[in-house]
Short mmCIF file of C-alpha atoms and ligand atoms in Angstrom, two decimals:
data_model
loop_
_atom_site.label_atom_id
_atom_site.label_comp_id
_atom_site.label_asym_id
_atom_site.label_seq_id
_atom_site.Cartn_x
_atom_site.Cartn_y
_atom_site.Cartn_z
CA UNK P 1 -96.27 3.19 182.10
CA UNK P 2 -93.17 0.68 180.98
CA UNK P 3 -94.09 -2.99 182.32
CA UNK P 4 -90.77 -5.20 182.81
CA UNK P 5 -89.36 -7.00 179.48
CA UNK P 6 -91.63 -10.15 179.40
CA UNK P 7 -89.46 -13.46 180.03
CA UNK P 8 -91.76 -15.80 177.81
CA UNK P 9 -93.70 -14.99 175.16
CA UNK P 10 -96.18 -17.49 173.71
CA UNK P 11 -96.67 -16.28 170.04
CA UNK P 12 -99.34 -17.29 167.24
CA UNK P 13 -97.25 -18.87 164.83
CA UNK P 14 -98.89 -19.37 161.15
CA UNK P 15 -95.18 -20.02 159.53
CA UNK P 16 -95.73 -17.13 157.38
CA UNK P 17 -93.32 -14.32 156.96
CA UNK P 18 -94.64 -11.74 159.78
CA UNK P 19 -94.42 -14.68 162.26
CA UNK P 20 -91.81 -15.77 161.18
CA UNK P 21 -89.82 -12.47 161.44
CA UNK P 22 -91.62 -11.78 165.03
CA UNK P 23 -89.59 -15.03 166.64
CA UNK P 24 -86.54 -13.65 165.85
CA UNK P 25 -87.38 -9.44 166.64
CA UNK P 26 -89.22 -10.78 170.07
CA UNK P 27 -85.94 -12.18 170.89
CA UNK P 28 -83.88 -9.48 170.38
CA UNK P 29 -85.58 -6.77 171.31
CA UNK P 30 -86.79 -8.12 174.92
CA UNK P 31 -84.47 -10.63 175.25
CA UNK P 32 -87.23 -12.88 176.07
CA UNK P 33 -87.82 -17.24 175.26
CA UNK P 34 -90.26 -17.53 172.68
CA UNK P 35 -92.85 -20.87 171.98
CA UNK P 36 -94.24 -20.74 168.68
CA UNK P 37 -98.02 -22.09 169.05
CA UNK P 38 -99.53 -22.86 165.54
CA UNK P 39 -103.33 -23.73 165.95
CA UNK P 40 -104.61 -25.99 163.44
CA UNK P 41 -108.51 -24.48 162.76
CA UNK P 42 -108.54 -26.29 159.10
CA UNK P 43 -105.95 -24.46 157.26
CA UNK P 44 -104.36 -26.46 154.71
CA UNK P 45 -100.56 -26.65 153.72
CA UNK P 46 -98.33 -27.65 156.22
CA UNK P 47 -97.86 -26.99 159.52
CA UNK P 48 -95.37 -29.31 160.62
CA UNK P 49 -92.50 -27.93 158.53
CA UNK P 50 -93.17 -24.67 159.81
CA UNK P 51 -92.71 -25.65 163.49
CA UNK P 52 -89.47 -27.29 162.00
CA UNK P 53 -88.64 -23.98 160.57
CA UNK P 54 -89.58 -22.10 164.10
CA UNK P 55 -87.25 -23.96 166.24
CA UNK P 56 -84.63 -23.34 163.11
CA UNK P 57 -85.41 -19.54 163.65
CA UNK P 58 -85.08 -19.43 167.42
CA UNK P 59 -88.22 -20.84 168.68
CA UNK P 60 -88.14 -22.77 172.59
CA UNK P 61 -90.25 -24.58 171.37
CA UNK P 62 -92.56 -25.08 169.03
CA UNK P 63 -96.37 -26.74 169.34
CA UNK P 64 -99.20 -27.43 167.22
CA UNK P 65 -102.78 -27.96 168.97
CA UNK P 66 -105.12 -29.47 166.56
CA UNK P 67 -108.02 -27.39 167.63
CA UNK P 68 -110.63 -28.48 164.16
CA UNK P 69 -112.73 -30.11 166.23
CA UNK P 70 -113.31 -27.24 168.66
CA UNK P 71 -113.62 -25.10 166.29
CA UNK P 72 -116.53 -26.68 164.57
CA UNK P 73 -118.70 -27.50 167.41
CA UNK P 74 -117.70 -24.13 169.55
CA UNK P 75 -117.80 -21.72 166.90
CA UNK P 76 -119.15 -22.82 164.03
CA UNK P 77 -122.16 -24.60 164.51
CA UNK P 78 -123.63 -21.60 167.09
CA UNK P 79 -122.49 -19.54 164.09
CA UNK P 80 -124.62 -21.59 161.82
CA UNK P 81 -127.65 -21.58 164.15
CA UNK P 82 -127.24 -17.83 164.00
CA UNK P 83 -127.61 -17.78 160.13
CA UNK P 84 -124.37 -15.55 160.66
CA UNK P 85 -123.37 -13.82 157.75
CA UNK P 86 -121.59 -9.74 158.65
CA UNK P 87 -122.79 -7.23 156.13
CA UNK P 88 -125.55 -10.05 154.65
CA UNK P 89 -122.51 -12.09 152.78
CA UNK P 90 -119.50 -12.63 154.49
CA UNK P 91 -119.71 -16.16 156.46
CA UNK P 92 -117.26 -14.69 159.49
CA UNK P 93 -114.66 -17.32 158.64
CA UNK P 94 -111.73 -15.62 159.96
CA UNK P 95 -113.41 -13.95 162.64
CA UNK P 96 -114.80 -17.33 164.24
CA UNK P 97 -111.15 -18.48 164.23
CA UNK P 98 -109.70 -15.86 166.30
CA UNK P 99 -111.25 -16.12 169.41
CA UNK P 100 -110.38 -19.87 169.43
CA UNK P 101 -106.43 -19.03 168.34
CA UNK P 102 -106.89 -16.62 171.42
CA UNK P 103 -107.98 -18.83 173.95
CA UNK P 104 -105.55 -21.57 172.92
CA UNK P 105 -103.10 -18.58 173.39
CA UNK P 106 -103.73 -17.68 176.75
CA UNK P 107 -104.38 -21.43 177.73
CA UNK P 108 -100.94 -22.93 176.57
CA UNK P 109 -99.46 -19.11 178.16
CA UNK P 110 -100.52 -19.86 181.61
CA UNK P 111 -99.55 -24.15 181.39
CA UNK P 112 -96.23 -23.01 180.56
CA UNK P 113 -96.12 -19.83 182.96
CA UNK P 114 -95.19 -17.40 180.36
CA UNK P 115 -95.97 -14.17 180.87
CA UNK P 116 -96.81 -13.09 177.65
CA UNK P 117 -98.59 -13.76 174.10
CA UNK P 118 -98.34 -12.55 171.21
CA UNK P 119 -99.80 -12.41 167.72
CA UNK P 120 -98.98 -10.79 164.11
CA UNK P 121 -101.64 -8.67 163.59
CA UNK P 122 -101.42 -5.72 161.66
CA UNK P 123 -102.37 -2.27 163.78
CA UNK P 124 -105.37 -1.33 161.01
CA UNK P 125 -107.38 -4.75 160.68
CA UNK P 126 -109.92 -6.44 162.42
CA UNK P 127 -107.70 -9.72 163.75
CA UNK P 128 -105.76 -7.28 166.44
CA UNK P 129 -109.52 -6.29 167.51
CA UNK P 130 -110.69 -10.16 168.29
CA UNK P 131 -107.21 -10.53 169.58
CA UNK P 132 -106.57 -8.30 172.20
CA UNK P 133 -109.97 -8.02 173.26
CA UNK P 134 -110.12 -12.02 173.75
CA UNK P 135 -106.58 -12.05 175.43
CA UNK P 136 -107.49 -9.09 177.85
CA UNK P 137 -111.23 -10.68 179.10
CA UNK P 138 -109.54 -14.64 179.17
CA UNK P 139 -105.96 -14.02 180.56
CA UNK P 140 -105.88 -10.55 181.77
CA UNK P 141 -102.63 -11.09 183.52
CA UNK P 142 -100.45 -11.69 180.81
CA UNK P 143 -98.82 -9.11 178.46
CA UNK P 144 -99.95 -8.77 174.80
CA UNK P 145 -97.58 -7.86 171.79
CA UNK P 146 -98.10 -7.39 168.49
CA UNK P 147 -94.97 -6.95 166.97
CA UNK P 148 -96.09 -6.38 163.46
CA UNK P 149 -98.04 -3.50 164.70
CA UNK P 150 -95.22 -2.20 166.46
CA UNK P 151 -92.15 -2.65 164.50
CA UNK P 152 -93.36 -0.31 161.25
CA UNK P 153 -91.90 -2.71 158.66
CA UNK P 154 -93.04 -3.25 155.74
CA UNK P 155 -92.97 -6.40 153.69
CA UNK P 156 -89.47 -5.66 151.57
CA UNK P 157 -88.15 -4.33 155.33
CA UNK P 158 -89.59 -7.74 156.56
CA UNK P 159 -87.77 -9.94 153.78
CA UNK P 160 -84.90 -7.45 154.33
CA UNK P 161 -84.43 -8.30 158.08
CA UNK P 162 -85.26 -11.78 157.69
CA UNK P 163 -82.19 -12.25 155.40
CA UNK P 164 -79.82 -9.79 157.62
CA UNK P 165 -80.55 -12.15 160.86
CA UNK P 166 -80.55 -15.33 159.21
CA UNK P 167 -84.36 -16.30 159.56
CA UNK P 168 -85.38 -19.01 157.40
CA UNK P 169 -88.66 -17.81 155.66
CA UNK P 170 -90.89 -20.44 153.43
CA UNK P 171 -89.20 -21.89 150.42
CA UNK P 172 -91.84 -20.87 147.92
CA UNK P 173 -92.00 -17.12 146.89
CA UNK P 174 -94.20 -15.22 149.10
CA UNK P 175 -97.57 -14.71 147.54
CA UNK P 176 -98.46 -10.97 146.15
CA UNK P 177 -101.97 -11.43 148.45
CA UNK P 178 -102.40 -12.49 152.30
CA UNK P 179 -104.73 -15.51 152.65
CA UNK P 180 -106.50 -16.63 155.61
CA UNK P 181 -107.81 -20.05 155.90
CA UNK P 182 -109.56 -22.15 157.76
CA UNK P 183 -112.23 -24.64 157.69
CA UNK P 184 -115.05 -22.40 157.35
CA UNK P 185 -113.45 -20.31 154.56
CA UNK P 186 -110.65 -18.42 153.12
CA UNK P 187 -109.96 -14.65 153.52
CA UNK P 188 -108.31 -13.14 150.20
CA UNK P 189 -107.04 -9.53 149.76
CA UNK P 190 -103.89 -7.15 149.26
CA UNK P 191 -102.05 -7.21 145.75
CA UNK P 192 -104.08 -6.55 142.83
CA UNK P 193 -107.43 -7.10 145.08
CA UNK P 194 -106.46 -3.83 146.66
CA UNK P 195 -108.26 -1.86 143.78
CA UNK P 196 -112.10 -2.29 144.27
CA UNK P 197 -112.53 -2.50 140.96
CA UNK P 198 -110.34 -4.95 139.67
CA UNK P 199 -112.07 -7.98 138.84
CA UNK P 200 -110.49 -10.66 140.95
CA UNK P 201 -107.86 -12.69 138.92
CA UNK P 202 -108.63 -16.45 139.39
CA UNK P 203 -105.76 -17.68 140.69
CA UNK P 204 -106.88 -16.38 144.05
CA UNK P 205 -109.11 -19.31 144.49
CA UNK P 206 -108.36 -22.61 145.39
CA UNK P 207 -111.48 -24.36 146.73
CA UNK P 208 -113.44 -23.28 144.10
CA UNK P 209 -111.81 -24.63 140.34
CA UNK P 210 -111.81 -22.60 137.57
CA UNK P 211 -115.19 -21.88 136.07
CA UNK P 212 -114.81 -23.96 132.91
CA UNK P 213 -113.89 -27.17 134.78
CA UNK P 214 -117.87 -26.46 137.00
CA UNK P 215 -120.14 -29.20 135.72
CA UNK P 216 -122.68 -28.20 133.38
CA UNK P 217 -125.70 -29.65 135.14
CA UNK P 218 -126.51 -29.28 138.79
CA UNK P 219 -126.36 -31.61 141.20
CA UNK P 220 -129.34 -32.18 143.90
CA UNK P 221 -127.75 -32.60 147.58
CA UNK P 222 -129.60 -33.44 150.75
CA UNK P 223 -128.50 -31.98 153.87
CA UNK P 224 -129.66 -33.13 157.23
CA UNK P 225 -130.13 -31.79 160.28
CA UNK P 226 -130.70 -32.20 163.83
CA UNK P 227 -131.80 -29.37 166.30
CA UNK P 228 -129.66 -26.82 164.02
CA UNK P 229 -127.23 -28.84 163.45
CA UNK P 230 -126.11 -30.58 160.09
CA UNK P 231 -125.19 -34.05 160.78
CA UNK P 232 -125.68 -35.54 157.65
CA UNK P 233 -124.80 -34.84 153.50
CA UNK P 234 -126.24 -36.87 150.95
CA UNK P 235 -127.84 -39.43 153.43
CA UNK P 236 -124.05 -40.35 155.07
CA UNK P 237 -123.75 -39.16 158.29
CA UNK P 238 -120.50 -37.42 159.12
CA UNK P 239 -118.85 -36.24 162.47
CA UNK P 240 -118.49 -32.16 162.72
CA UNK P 241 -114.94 -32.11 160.79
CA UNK P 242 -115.55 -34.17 158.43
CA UNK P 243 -119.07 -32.88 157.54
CA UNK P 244 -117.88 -29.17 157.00
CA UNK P 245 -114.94 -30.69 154.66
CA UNK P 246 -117.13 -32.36 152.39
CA UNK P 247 -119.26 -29.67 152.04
CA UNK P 248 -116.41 -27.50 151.04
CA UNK P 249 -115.49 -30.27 148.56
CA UNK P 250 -118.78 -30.98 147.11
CA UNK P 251 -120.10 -27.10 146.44
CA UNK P 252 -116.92 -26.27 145.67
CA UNK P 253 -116.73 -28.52 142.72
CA UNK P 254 -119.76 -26.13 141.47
CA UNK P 255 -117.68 -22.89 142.09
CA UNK P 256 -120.17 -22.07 144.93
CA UNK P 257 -119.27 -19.28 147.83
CA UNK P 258 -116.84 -16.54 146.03
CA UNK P 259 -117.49 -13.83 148.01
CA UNK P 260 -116.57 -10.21 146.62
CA UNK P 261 -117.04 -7.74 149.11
CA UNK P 262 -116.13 -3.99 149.77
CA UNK P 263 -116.54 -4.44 153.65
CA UNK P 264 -116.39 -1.92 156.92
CA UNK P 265 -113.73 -2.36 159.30
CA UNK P 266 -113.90 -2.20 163.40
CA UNK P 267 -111.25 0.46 162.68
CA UNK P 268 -113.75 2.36 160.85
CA UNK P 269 -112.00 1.80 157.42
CA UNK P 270 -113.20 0.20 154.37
CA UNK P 271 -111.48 -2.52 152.49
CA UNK P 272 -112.07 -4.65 149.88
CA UNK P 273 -111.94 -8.26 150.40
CA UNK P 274 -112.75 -11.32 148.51
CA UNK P 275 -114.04 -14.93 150.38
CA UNK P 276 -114.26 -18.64 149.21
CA UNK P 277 -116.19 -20.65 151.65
CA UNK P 278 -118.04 -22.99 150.08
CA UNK P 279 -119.26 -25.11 152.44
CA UNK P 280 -119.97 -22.46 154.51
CA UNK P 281 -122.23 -20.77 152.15
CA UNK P 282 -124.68 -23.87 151.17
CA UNK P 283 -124.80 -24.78 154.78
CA UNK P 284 -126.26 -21.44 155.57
CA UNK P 285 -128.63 -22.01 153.00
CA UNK P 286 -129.85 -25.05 153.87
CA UNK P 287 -130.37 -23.98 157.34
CA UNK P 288 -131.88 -20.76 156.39
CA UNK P 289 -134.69 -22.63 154.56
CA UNK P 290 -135.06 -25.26 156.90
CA UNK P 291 -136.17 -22.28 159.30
CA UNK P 292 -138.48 -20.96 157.24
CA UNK P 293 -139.83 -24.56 157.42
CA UNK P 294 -140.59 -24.72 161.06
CA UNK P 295 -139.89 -21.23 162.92
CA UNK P 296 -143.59 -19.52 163.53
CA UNK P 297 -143.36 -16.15 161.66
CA UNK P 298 -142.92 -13.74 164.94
CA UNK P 299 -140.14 -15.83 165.79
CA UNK P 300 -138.51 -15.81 162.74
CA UNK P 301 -138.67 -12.27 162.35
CA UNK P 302 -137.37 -11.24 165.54
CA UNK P 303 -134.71 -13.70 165.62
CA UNK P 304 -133.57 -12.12 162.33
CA UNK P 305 -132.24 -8.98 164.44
CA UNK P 306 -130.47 -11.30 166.79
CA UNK P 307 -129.01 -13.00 164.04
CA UNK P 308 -127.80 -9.64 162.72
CA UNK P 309 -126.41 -8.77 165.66
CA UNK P 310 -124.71 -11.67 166.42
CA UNK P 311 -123.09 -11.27 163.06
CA UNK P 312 -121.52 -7.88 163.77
CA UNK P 313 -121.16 -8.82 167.22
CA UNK P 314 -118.62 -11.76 166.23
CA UNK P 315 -116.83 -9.41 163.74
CA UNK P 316 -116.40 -6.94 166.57
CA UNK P 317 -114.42 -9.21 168.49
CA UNK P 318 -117.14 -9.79 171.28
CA UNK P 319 -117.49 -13.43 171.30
CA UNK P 320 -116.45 -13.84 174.80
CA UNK P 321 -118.77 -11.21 175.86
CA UNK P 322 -122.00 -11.21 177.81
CA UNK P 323 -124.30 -10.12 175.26
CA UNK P 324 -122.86 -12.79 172.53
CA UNK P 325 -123.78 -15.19 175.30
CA UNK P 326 -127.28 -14.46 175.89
CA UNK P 327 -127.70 -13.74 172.05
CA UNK P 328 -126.63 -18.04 171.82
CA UNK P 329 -128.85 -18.30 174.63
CA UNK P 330 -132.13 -17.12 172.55
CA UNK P 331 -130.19 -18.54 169.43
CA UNK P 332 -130.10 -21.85 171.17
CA UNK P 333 -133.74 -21.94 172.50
CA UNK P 334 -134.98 -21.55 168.85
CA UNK P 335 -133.18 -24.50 167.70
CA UNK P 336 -134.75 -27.30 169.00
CA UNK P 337 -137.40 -27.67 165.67
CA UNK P 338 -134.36 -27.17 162.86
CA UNK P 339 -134.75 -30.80 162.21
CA UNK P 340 -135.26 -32.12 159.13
CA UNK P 341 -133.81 -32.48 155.50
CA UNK P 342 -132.95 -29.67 153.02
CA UNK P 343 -132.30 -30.29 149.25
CA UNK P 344 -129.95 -27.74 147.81
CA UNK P 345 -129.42 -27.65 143.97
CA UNK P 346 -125.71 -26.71 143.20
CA UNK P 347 -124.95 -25.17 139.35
CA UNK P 348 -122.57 -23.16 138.06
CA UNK P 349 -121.30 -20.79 140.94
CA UNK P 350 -124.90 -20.76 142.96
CA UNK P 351 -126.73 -22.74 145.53
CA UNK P 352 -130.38 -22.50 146.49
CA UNK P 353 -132.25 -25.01 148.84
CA UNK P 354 -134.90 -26.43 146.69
CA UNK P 355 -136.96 -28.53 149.11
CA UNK P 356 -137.33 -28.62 152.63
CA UNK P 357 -138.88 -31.20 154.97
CA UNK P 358 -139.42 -31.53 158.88
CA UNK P 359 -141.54 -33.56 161.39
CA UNK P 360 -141.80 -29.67 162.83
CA UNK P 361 -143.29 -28.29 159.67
CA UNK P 362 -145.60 -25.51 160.47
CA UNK P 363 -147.00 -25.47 156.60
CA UNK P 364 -150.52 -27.53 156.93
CA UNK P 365 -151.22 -28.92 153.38
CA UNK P 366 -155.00 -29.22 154.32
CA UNK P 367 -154.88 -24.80 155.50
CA UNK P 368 -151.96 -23.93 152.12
CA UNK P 369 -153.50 -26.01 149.40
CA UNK P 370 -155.99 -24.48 146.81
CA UNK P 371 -157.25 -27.53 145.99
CA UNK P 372 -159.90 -29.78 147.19
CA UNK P 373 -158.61 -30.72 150.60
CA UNK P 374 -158.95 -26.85 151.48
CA UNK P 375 -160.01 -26.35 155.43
CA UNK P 376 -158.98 -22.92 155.61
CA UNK P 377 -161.89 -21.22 157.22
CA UNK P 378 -162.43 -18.36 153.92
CA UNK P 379 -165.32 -16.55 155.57
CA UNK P 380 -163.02 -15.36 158.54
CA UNK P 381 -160.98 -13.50 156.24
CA UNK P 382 -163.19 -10.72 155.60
CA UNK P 383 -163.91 -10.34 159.10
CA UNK P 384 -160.00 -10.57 159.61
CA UNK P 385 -158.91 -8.05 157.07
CA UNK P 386 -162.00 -5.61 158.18
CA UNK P 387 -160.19 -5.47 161.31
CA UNK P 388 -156.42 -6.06 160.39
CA UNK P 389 -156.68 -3.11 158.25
CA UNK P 390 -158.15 -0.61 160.94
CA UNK P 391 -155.27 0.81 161.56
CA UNK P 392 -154.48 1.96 158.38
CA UNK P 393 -158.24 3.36 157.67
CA UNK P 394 -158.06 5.52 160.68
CA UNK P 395 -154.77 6.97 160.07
CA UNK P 396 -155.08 7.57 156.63
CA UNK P 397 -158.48 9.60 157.37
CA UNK P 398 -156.97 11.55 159.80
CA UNK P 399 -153.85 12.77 157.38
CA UNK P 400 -156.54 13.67 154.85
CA UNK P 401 -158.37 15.66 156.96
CA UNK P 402 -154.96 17.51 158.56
CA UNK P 403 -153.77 18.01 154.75
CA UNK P 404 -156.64 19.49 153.52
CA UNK P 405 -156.78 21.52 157.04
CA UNK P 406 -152.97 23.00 156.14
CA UNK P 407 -153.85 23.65 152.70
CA UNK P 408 -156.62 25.89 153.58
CA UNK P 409 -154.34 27.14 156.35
CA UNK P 410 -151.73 27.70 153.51
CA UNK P 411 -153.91 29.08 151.06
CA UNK P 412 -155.57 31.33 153.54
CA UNK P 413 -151.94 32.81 154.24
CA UNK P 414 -151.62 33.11 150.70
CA UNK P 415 -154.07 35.11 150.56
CA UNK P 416 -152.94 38.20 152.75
CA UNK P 417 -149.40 38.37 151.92
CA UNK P 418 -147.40 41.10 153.67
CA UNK P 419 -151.00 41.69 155.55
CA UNK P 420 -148.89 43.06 158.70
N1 LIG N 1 -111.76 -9.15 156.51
C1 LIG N 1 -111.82 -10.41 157.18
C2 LIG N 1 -112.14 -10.24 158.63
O1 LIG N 1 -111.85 -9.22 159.19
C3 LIG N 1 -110.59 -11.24 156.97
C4 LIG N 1 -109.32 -10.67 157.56
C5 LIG N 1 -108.06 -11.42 157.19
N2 LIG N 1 -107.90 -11.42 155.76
C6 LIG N 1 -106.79 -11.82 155.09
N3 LIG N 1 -106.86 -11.85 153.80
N4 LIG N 1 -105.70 -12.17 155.73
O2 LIG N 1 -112.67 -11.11 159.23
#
């Protein structure tokens, strides 16, 4: 089935090269207007020379939606709430982004009555996965390319037609790795990184310092929060933006939330990939412990496997899905005790909460302590444990008896061997 050339294409513009390139090879080969749409989730460097550089390059026009706030409130914090970490340590970073990027996509797409979107995601990673499943359950009218999937270039043949057709790529030479960034982290990997074990060379991090510049004695830092979410660090309170940046800034400093991770692809690949998200890392931490705090134990346990698979659902590209929605539902309806105050101690590369308080705390000094205030009602407990550990008496009796019933069976077959 060939669809019609698309007229307008709204494209995810990051100003890097494959972008960059796309404006130009979109034009050509369809002949169709292109708007570059940057969407500004936290990444730092500039954005506004690169829409500068996209109208240079061909670009309609060129538009930057300043989507931070969103993005921390939206994705984030229900993130958070879901202690969401894929494969136990990577904080989803880039994969919280792109459903946002997505819907900003397909929302600017149909203001401007384009008819299609498009992004510059590679056909083996995870990005075209969030993508195209986002753009196909939000805006399934329009038409999705992904050029960079498409167009079998690679980055010399990228450079290479960016210099035969006159597109202006970024001044500075092109990093050796691909970084993704955003507020809640930064993605690392190609280059060097590509070998999974090479240790990673510092200059790949930038939120973190180098090691020898960490301070040599930790720092104590209270985090607060209100119904699962943090509101205030070190007794200021700060709006959602502002918070997660000053987290990043102040574990940082410490060399907290280097990530380096040998992880499993949608596509079924693996791939080695390394993560700074500092603030990302101590805030999951601190909210962690905080539920340990105040979450009764059944709860806590079984919203452990919702947790989990809210984590692999988000890295699957599901977040506009029904089940990621009822998952926040039961998320959500835990939250309303993760209030309190959480001291993390930052040194040297590691954060771990090291107190906890809440007006919800479920530990009761008088039933926990050893001392004199003990209440705890001691001569239940053998009664308790009597019972508790039924169960176990009756099964275990039972295996003994079948064992020693199939070794005599066993030996007894031993005994007549060939007896046929
Ligand atoms: N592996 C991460 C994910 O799928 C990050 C992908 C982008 N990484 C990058 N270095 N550009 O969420």
């Amino acid at each position: 089935m060939t669809s019609p050339a698309p007229r307008h294409v709204v494209l995810a513009y990051s100003g890097g090269l494959d972008t960059s390139v796309a404006i130009r090879w979109i034009h050509e080969k369809y002949g169709s207007e292109v708007t570059a749409l940057s969407v500004d989730v936290g990444q730092e460097g500039e954005l506004t020379g690169a829409l500068d550089r996209a109208r240079r390059n061909g670009a309609r026009e060129a538009r930057l939606v300043d989507a931070k706030e969103t993005f921390v409130t939206e994705f984030l914090w229900p993130a958070l709430a879901a202690n969401a970490l894929y494969q136990g340590v990577y904080p989803l970073s880039t994969a919280l982004a792109r459903p946002l990027i997505a819907r900003t996509l397909a929302e600017t797409a149909i203001a401007l009555g384009a008819d299609a979107v498009a992004h510059g995601c590679t056909g083996k990673g995870n990005d075209q996965v969030r993508f195209d499943v986002a753009l196909q359950t939000l805006a399934p009218q329009l038409t999705i390319l992904a050029p960079v999937r498409e167009w079998n270039m690679n980055r010399e043949d990228e450079i290479r037609y960016a210099k035969d057709h006159g597109v202006e790529i970024r001044a500075t030479t092109e990093s050796p790795y691909s970084v993704d960034e955003n507020l809640w982290g930064r993605s690392i990997e190609g280059g060097r990184l590509e070998d999974p074990d090479a240790p990673p060379p510092e200059e790949i991090f930038d939120w973190t310092g180098h090691p020898s510049d960490w301070p040599k004695s930790p720092e104590e830092l209270e985090v607060e929060f209100e119904e699962g979410i943090p509101v205030a660090v070190g007794g200021k309170r700060l709006g959602p933006v502002d918070l997660v940046r000053e987290m990043n800034r102040r574990a940082g400093r410490h060399g907290v939330g280097r990530i380096d991770h040998v992880e499993d692809r949608v596509v079924g690949i693996k791939s080695r990939e390394n993560y700074e998200c500092p603030g990302a890392v101590a805030l999951l931490e601190a909210h962690r412990a905080l539920e340990t705090l105040v979450l009764p134990r059944e709860l806590q346990q079984f919203k452990a496997g919702v947790d989990r698979r809210f984590a692999d659902l988000v890295y699957e590209g599901g977040w506009f899905g029904p089940l990621r929605a009822a998952l926040s539902a039961f998320v959500d309806a835990t939250q309303s005790v993760v209030t309190g105050v959480v001291t993390l101690r930052l040194f040297q590369g590691s954060v771990r909460a090291v107190g906890r308080r809440s007006e919800f705390s479920l530990l009761s000094p008088e039933l926990a302590t050893y001392g004199t205030a003990d209440r705890f009602p001691h001569e239940y407990a053998v009664g308790f444990i009597h019972l508790y550990g039924l169960p176990n008496r009756l099964a275990h009796a039972k295996g003994a008896k079948s064992k020693a019933e199939r070794g005599r069976r066993g030996s007894a077959a031993r005994e007549v061997p060939g007896a046929a």
